[in-house]
GROMACS .gro file of C-alpha atoms in nm:
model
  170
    1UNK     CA    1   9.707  -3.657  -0.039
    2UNK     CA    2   9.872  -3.939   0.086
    3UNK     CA    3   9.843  -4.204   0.415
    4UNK     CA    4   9.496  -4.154   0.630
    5UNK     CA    5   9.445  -3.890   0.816
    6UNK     CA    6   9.636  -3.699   0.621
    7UNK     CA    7   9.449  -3.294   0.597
    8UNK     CA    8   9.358  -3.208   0.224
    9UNK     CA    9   9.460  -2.845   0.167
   10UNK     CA   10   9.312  -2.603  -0.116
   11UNK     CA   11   9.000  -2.744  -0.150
   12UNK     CA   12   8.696  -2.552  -0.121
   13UNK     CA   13   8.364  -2.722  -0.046
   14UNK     CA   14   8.139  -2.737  -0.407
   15UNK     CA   15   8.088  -2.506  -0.662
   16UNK     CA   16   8.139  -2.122  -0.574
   17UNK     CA   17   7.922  -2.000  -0.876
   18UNK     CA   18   7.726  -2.135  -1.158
   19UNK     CA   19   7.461  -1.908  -1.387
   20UNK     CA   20   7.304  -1.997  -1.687
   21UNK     CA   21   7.197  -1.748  -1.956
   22UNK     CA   22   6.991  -1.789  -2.253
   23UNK     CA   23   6.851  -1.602  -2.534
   24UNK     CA   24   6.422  -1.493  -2.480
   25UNK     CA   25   6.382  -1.526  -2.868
   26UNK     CA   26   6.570  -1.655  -3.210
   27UNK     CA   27   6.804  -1.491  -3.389
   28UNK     CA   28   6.939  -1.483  -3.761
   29UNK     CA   29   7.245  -1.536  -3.783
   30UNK     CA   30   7.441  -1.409  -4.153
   31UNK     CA   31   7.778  -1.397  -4.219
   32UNK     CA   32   7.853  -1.007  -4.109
   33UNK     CA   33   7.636  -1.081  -3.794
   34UNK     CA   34   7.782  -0.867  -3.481
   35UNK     CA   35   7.794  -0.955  -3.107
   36UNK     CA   36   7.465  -1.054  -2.937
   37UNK     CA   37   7.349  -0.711  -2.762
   38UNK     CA   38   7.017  -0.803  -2.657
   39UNK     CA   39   6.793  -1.075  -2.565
   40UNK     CA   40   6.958  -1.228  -2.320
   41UNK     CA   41   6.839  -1.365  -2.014
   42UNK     CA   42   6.892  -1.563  -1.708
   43UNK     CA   43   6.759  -1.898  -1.741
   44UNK     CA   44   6.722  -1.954  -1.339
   45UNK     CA   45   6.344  -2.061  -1.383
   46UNK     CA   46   6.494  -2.337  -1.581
   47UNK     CA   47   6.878  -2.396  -1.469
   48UNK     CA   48   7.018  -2.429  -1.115
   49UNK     CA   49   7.200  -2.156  -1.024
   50UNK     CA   50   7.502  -2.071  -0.709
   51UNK     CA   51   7.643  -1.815  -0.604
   52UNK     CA   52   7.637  -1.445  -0.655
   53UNK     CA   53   7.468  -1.413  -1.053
   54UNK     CA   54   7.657  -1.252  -1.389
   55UNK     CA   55   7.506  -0.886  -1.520
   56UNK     CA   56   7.470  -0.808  -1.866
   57UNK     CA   57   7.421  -0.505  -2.054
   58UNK     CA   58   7.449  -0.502  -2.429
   59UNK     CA   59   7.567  -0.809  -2.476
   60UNK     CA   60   7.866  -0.730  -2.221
   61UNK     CA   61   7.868  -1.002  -1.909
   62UNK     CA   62   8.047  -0.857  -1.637
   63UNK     CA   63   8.195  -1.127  -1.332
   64UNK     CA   64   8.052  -1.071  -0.952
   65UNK     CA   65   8.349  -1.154  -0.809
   66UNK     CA   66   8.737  -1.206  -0.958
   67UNK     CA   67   8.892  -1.551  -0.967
   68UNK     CA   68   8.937  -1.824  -1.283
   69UNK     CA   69   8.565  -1.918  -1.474
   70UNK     CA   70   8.480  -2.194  -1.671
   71UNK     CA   71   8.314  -2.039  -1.997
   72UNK     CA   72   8.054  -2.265  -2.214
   73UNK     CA   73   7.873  -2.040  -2.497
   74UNK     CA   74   7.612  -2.339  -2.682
   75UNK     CA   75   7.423  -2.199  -2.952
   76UNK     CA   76   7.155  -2.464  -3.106
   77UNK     CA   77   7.144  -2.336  -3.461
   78UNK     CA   78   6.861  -2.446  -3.729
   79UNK     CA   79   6.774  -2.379  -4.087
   80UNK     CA   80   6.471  -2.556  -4.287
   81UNK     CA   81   6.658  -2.490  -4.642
   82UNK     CA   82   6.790  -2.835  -4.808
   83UNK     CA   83   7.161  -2.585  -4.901
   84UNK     CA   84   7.468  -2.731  -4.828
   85UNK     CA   85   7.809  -2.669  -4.652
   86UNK     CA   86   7.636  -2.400  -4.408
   87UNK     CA   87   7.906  -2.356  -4.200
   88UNK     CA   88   7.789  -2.153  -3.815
   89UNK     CA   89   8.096  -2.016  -3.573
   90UNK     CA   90   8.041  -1.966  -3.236
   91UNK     CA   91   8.295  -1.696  -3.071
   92UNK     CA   92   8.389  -1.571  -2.702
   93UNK     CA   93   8.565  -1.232  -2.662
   94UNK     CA   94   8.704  -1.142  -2.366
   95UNK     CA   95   8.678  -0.738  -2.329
   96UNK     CA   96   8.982  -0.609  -2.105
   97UNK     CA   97   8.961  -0.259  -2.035
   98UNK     CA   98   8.737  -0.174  -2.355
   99UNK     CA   99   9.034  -0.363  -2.549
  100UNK     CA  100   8.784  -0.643  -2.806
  101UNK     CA  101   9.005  -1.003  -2.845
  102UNK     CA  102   8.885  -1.333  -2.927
  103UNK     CA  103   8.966  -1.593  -2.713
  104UNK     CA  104   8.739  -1.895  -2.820
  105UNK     CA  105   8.607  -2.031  -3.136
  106UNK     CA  106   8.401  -2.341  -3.234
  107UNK     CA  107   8.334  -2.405  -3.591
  108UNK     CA  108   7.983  -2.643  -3.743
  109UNK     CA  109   7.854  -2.688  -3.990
  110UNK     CA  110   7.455  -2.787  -4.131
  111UNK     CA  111   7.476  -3.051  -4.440
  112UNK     CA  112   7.172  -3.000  -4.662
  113UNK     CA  113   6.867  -3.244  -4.617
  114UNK     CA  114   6.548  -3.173  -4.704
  115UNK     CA  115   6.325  -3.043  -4.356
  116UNK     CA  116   6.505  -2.880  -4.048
  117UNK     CA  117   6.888  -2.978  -3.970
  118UNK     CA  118   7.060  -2.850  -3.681
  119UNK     CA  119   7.446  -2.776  -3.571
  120UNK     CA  120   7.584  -2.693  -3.221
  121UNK     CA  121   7.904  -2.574  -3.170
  122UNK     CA  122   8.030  -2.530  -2.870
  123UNK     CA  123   8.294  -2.270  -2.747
  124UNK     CA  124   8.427  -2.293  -2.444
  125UNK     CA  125   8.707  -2.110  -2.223
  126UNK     CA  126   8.877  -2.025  -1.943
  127UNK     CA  127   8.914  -1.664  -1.793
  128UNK     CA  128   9.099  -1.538  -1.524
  129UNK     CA  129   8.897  -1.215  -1.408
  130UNK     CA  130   9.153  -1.067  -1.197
  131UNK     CA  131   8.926  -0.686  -1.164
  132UNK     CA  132   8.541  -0.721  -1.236
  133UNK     CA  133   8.579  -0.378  -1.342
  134UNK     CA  134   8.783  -0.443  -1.651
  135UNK     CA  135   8.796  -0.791  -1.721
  136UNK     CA  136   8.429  -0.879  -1.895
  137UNK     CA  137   8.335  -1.105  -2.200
  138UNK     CA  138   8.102  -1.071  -2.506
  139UNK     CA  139   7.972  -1.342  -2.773
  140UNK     CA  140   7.909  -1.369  -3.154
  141UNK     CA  141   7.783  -1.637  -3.400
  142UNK     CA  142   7.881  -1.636  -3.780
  143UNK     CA  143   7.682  -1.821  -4.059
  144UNK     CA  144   7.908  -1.822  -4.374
  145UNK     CA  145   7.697  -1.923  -4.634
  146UNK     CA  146   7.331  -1.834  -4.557
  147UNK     CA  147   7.083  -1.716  -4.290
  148UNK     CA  148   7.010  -1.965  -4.004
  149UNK     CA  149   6.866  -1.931  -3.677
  150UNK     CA  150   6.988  -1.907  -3.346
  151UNK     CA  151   6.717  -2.093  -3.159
  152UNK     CA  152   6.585  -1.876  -2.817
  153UNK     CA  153   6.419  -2.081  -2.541
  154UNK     CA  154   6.086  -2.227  -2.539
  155UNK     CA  155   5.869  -2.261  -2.244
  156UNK     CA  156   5.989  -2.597  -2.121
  157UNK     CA  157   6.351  -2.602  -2.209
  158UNK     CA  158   6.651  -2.426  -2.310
  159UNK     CA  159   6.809  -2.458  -2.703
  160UNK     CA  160   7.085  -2.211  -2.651
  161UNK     CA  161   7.263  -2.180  -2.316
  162UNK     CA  162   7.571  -1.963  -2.175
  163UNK     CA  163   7.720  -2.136  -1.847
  164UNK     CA  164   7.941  -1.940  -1.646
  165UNK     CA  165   8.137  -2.184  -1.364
  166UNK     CA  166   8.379  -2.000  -1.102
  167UNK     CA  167   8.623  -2.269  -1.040
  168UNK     CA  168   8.808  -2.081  -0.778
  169UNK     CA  169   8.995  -1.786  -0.668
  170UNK     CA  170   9.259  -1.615  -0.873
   0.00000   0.00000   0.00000
């Protein structure tokens, strides 16, 4: 962009899609934990949301449309135990025609104090979908030490959240 009155050119007007997902109830989380394959909803009663929405089934999110998304998985995890070095992974996986590789990973950990402690971290990616028939992504937490808990929502706000952003066209 330069002088005035110049035109600006590949800009589209806002956000073309935003949809939040959460989790309707806590899970453990161990060390040989698999993908999340259930419990998850949309959290529209508590997010904003634009645009055409995500589907899920067993744990799979599938894209409404194909272009490049901004991918936030944020897991609040807990544990009431006074352990120590509890170290919690969160992990994206982007599923291309039924082929299972992980693209994002966040490592926390929960230091050992007496009452709850708490860790959150945050993966977060970018995915060209260029077919919404093949291109889909999935999402798994790790604990490596002990059992904690992936906290689900309560009625007046969300712990864990999945945010799925289309940035723009592919």
């Amino acid at each position: 962009f330069s002088g005035s009155g110049a035109a600006l050119t590949g800009i589209t007007s806002g956000l073309p899609m935003l949809d939040v997902w959460t989790i309707s109830s806590d899970v453990n989380v161990t060390s040989s934990s698999d993908f999340i394959t259930s419990n998850w909803t949309r959290a529209n009663s508590y997010q904003a949301t634009i645009g055409s929405a995500m589907t899920e089934s067993s744990g799979v999110f599938t894209f409404p449309s194909t272009g490049i998304y901004e991918v936030m998985f944020s897991p609040q995890f807990n544990e009431s135990e006074s352990s120590t070095n509890r170290y919690v992974t969160t992990q994206i996986y982007k599923v291309i025609s039924g082929s299972v590789t992980m693209i994002g990973e966040s490592v926390g950990s929960i230091t050992g104090v007496s009452g709850n402690t708490y860790a959150r971290p945050i993966s977060h990616v970018y995915f060209d979908v260029t077919d919404v028939s093949t291109h889909k992504l999935k999402f798994k937490c790790l604990s490596i030490n002990t059992t904690i808990i992936m906290s689900g929502h309560s009625s007046n706000f969300l712990y864990t959240t999945l945010t799925f952003k289309k940035l723009g066209d592919t």
